[in-house]
Amino acid sequence: MGSQALQILRQGVWASLTGGWYVDPHQSTFSNCFHLYLWIFLLAFPFLLFMALPPTLVVAGVYSAVVAVFFTAIKVVNFRLHAMFDLGEIIEKKQASLTADAPRTEEGDEGSGIHDGNQHRDSHVGVEMTVFRKVNSTPPVRCSSQHSLFGLNQFLPQLDDTGGTKSLAAEDGSKHDSVSSVKRTQAIRRRHNAGSNPTPPPSTMGSPPSLQDLQRARTSSHSRTRTLPSALQFASSLLLPRSGIHEASTFDDTTEGAVHYFFDESGVKRSYTFGPAGGGYEDPVQERERQSQSSSFTSTEVQEGAPVLSMLQPRPVVLQGMQVRRVPLEMPEENTLMIEEKAKPKQYYRFWVLPGKWLRVRYDRLALLALLDRNRRVGENVFAVVLASLVAFLGFLLLLQGFFRDIWVFQFCLVIASCQYSLLKSVQPDAASPMHGHNWIIVYSRPVYFCLCCVMIWIFDLSGRSGSLQPFSLYGVTFFSAHFLLCIRDMLIVFALCFPVIFLFGLLPQVNTFVMCLLEQIDMHIFGGTATTSPLSSLFSLIRSVLVAALLYGFCLGAINAPWGDAHVPVLFSVFCGLLLALSYHLSRQSSDPTILWSLVRSKLFPELESRTPEEPPVEIKDPLPEKLRNSVKEILHSDLVMCPLMAVITFAISASTVFIALQPALSFVLYILAGVVGFITHYLLPQLRKQLPWFCLAHPVLRSREYSQFEVRDAAQLMWFEKLYAWLQCVEKYFIYPAVVLNSLTTEARTVGQNHKELDIYSRAFFISVAGMKLLRSSFCAPSHQYVTLCFTTLFFQFDYPHFSETFLIDYYFMSILFSKMWDLLYKLRFVLTYIAPWQITWGSAFHAFAQPFAVPHSAVLFVQAIFSAIFSTPLNPVLGSAVFVTSYTRPVKFWERDYNTKRVDHSNTRLATQLDRNPGADDNNLNSIFYEHLTRSLQHSLCGDLLLGRWGNYSTGDCFILASDYLNALVHIIEIGNGLVTFQLRGLEFRGTYCQQREVEAITEGVEEDEGCCCCEPGHLPHMLSFNAAFGQRWLAWEVAATKYVLEGYSISDNNAASMLQVFDLRKILITYYVKSIIYYVSRSSKLEEWLTNETIQEALRPCLGPNYVDSDPTFNLNIDEDYDHRASGITPSSFCMIYLDWIQYCNSRRQTPVTCERDGPLVNLCFGLCILGRRALGTASHSMSASLEPFLYGLHALFKGDFRITSPRDEWVFADMDLLNRVVAPGVRMSLKLHQDHFTSPDEYEDPMVLYDAITANEEKMLISHEGDPVWRSAILANMPSLLALRHIMDDGSDEYKIIMLNKRFLSFRVIKVNRECVRGLWAGQQQELVFLRNRNPERGSIQNAKQALRNMINSSCDQPIGYPIYVSPLTTSYAGGHSQLKSVWGGPVSPHNIYTWLISSWDRLQKGCGAGCNSGGNIEDSDCGGGSTSISTNPAIHTTQSTPASCLPQPHITTIQPSMASSSHSPTRGQFNTRSPGSHSDDGPHPTVHVGPPHPPRGIHRAAFTRAPALSLHRETLSDGLLSESTPRSNLDRALPAQTRLIPAFGTHSINSSFQPKSAVITTHEA
């Protein structure tokens, strides 16, 4: 903990103050000195120039030029060095003889490209200790070149026993320097850095013992041995070798008397001599060096009285890595170690200075990265140099103008130095960095902000001194006066001086985030735009708004200059109003993200770009969402093409009618009152009555949905009357009331300016009218929920309370709308803070929380100021480490997260095959369960916007956060952009099996408080349908509230069964194997390639031995316990035993083929089925990797086959490779289908004994269910395509568990609890987690800031952060939901008014008119039969169903029909010659919802569908209606014939015969059942 705190203080706090400079003890001395001198130069250089030289621009130019040259040189060298490391080669010199003239040769060769082939190796060879433990005197592992760091065992010195020196020339001393590969060098570095010990001191690495040192050490060793006292001689003789001392011949020489030389941790040259029985002792050499270094080397064994003696006595040691640890003389054999010497390599890079001239660089990339930041591209380096020069020039310019005096000059020079230094070595991680690791964007934050600040100081100073700007007064405050501008300049000067503290607390975001936030705030608050999703979208939205405002400005300026009468509105102003309303409506319906619009344009104008994708995905896994989004945008554009001109014309007419002038002032108050009343009912009263706890007093909602009382939701949500009312009130409010209010204000404002244009600045007023009108109209179209509050406050405050403060109503309303958006933020922040720090519900997650709680009390005043500041600048207010102390973070957009983090599902489409078979990385629960959140996102994309407009989530606004809680799904939905008919959101799915803290918070949001009867400390109860006092009080002190308890969405119910419990018994496994075999037979018979397989010579030749009378397959895989056809007499499976069990099934499956093949006992079909069934079972045994009868291997093999891992190892099964479809389309689906049939066996054990039932069940499962492994991409595409049912076998290996579960998914409607969370609570907790993990580096998984806090849902919110800050299992991309796809909302408001829909409506209206006219012209016709085209006369000449050449009668859907036999009097008549009346699908009958066909009189009763009675010309237009009335879906005739009883027969195809009108059967009734 202490080291972490020091690291934060050093690398975080101090580095933030200085711009990046700090002393890093883990780096080299050169690196720290370079950083120090560099920072001192950047600090002292401008300070000394300003103090010593006269203040002229020439000095500023010289200073900026020197800085530019200095930065250019550093950046060029840094860029070249990194390029050298990327592309250069590592030159490694081989070892040469250890002679003393090698250094001179090397020095002469330094800096030139000439290479001396006879160059000798430097005798000062570095050594490195590699330790190998020796146990029980066993020789250690041989130190070959793979154990040696640089392979120096090829040239070890050879010394004789008497100390004589042999020749030490290397084997390849005359060869040139060899160039080693980069891979080998990287491996060497990894091995070198793998140990936990630090790098040896430079003295150790740079001055190894030479040959003369070795000889002197040998001599001094003998002399010391002779001069030791007798006691020490006796002690050392116990370890001295009996056969004499000799220099070690090789690294692994551990013979008795072998001497090895090394350097210890203090850089002291020492030797180690191996003694008898694996013992040994270490001995110092070179007494003078040892004595000179004794000050830096301390030992507890050195006595003050005898320093020389204690240093010279032999001491046995144990070498741990590179450290020497002294032990007693009695050293056991198992602790004896062997030492390997390794020489430091001669390796370097060639740094080319000039052509033919290069320098040797003995440096590595890690050291260079620790020295300077890397800029990968040339543009980054140029930009950094330009920024450094601008910082120097602008900063010195401010110094020259005299803005700083005394100590503030030095402070400002420190700010300049910190900005420049961050371009060379930045603060990583920065307090405002949103990501772990090196953030290259944050490098430019300080210099960019400094340049902007200096430019603004210079501009405000120049404007304040010149007085060229015309001041104006607004609400008593004079803007742009000289005093005002100079005050802003002084504030900016103080702001610039506070740069170190500002960047320490991270109050300024990185540059791209700042640009996005600035553009988003301008577009939202000035032009009325929506939130944005990226910097590009923010720029696009602002440019779009500016262009529209510029277009409107011209019309408005011309209208103001036109003459205004007392009862006259200029035509140009009416045109302006029409354009303003139409363009504002169009902008409100467009998303800020232009990608979908561009995709639509590209698909229409440049279709060749769409087909130029590098890799076209298969058709079955193509994502339908992009096409759906393009269709939605196209539908909006088509609708706007009609609605915008229509709205413009209507607005022009209303404005030109002078209604907004003639009815003043009564019209204004009527509109204000109407807007207030409708807004109060729509956005306050109705949402409160629909809440789960209205006003936190009632225990149940007053207006309840139909699903509220249902225990389990079966169908989609029903449309209620109050939902229709809410939708219509919003429609009236958005499209009638607020446009009238805004147009009324615009007319009044323009008339005032037009009549007094000499006194007012018409240019600025015209621009303001254009911008204000666009902002107010777009806000009312997009987010009308808070408009009534703003409008009522503006009216009451400026019309009645303080009318003398009012400017004009348009100005008041415009600025109050901006102010109220900030006031709502302030309200949410204060609610969050008060809820979070309330002392009666504070939850301390750590000891720091308890420590910080008392400091929150004096912090309250500062906290309130921070809340105001953060509300103005839209910054989160985050708790420090989750405690009760709050600090302001940097400004963030509504989207909040700077990174576009999306979950990438791991499946077989993006992993290697070997990885899938061995480790299966995507098999963890979180990865597999993420698909359900993806499906939930698609469901929300379809219905969210419509549900919000129907009020099912209550009131909502931009940036709101909701939690959807179900049985196992817990997702946070962040609403980012709200448009007129569109909503952009992001879903963050939490873990299914969350932590303890998450479960406690889930319980808090799902449990009810209706049963609480407490009041303070007693329980007196509560009134009926009311909350108790404690419950009402507790609900008011929460940062969340329940918006709905039964929100219905389409999803999947998940059921998982333990496969071990279902296959534990042998009988259950036998059932599975039986279904496995039958499924293989089914797929063989159903295959279209069956004839090809039966005639394939390779297959038949391989299966011919199976036809033998005595053939038996005795593979150990087969078992009497699990194989039903096992022949215990033959100890295997024989064809006769196989046919005894499965021949009937083979024959039945063959009979169901369209063209059955011959199926005899010894025929090729039975033989093929026998071979495939044997192969399939043998593959199951092979995948199990065990012949035992235990369950675990069986489940392992079953899972391997289920995911498609078939390993054919038997030569008898290799015939299957003749056609891989035998595995892919027969055996593999057979395994999967058998698991489904085994599941069904538990519900109906004897049902599948009937072959017909089993065959139909397999066929139905094939059509309505997907059985696949969850890693297969088809699984994801099936879920996203809303497949009704899915089944998979999942292998779970998590937290020590190893289980197999059968996952069954059934599509149904799910019920969710919708929890609305305080958005400022979410933003504050997210910002706190980011600061804690990134800047403060708190990686404790049990940190206090993620402990449960039920009042704020702290754990769930913090878990939903982007990874690795949080741990959601799924984060969706930004998804846009459109209102046009919601069927219930479309039934309320109608479909979009597009040209195609208008054309369709005209055609249908003309058709109805034509039929009506025809009905009136026929005799006996009436109005009620207008849809039928006439009466009985027309029926006698026109059939009920008209079949044409293009649509034969056989193509019509054939229903299941039950005929009740008519009476004998009419039995001779065919039912086909009657007149058929089809009951409409929506009509009710006594029998239920089934449509019924009656045979009756020619005139159907009222309410019966009359499509069968249409005339011949109109009949073809209603063929689809008749088909829908007869049957909802078609049924094959073969299934129909089997399903009908003997007395039931199908109706023949309807012909064109005339029907006798006199024939009226009375008793024949035909009932049509749905398929």
mmCIF file of C-alpha atoms in Angstrom, residues 1179-1188 1192-1198 1200-1201:
data_model
loop_
_atom_site.group_PDB
_atom_site.id
_atom_site.type_symbol
_atom_site.label_atom_id
_atom_site.label_comp_id
_atom_site.label_asym_id
_atom_site.label_seq_id
_atom_site.Cartn_x
_atom_site.Cartn_y
_atom_site.Cartn_z
ATOM 1 C CA ALA A 1179 -17.018 -41.726 -33.276
ATOM 2 C CA LEU A 1180 -18.776 -41.146 -29.969
ATOM 3 C CA GLY A 1181 -16.485 -43.623 -28.252
ATOM 4 C CA THR A 1182 -13.406 -42.139 -29.891
ATOM 5 C CA ALA A 1183 -14.361 -38.619 -28.793
ATOM 6 C CA SER A 1184 -14.863 -39.866 -25.241
ATOM 7 C CA HIS A 1185 -11.151 -40.773 -25.016
ATOM 8 C CA SER A 1186 -12.054 -43.624 -22.686
ATOM 9 C CA MET A 1187 -13.495 -47.104 -22.972
ATOM 10 C CA SER A 1188 -14.862 -46.997 -19.435
ATOM 11 C CA GLU A 1192 -17.793 -38.077 -17.577
ATOM 12 C CA PRO A 1193 -16.096 -39.524 -20.682
ATOM 13 C CA PHE A 1194 -19.489 -40.173 -22.232
ATOM 14 C CA LEU A 1195 -20.562 -36.549 -21.746
ATOM 15 C CA TYR A 1196 -17.224 -35.299 -23.030
ATOM 16 C CA GLY A 1197 -17.579 -37.337 -26.207
ATOM 17 C CA LEU A 1198 -21.207 -36.343 -26.663
ATOM 18 C CA ALA A 1200 -17.418 -33.094 -28.822
ATOM 19 C CA LEU A 1201 -19.739 -34.660 -31.411
#
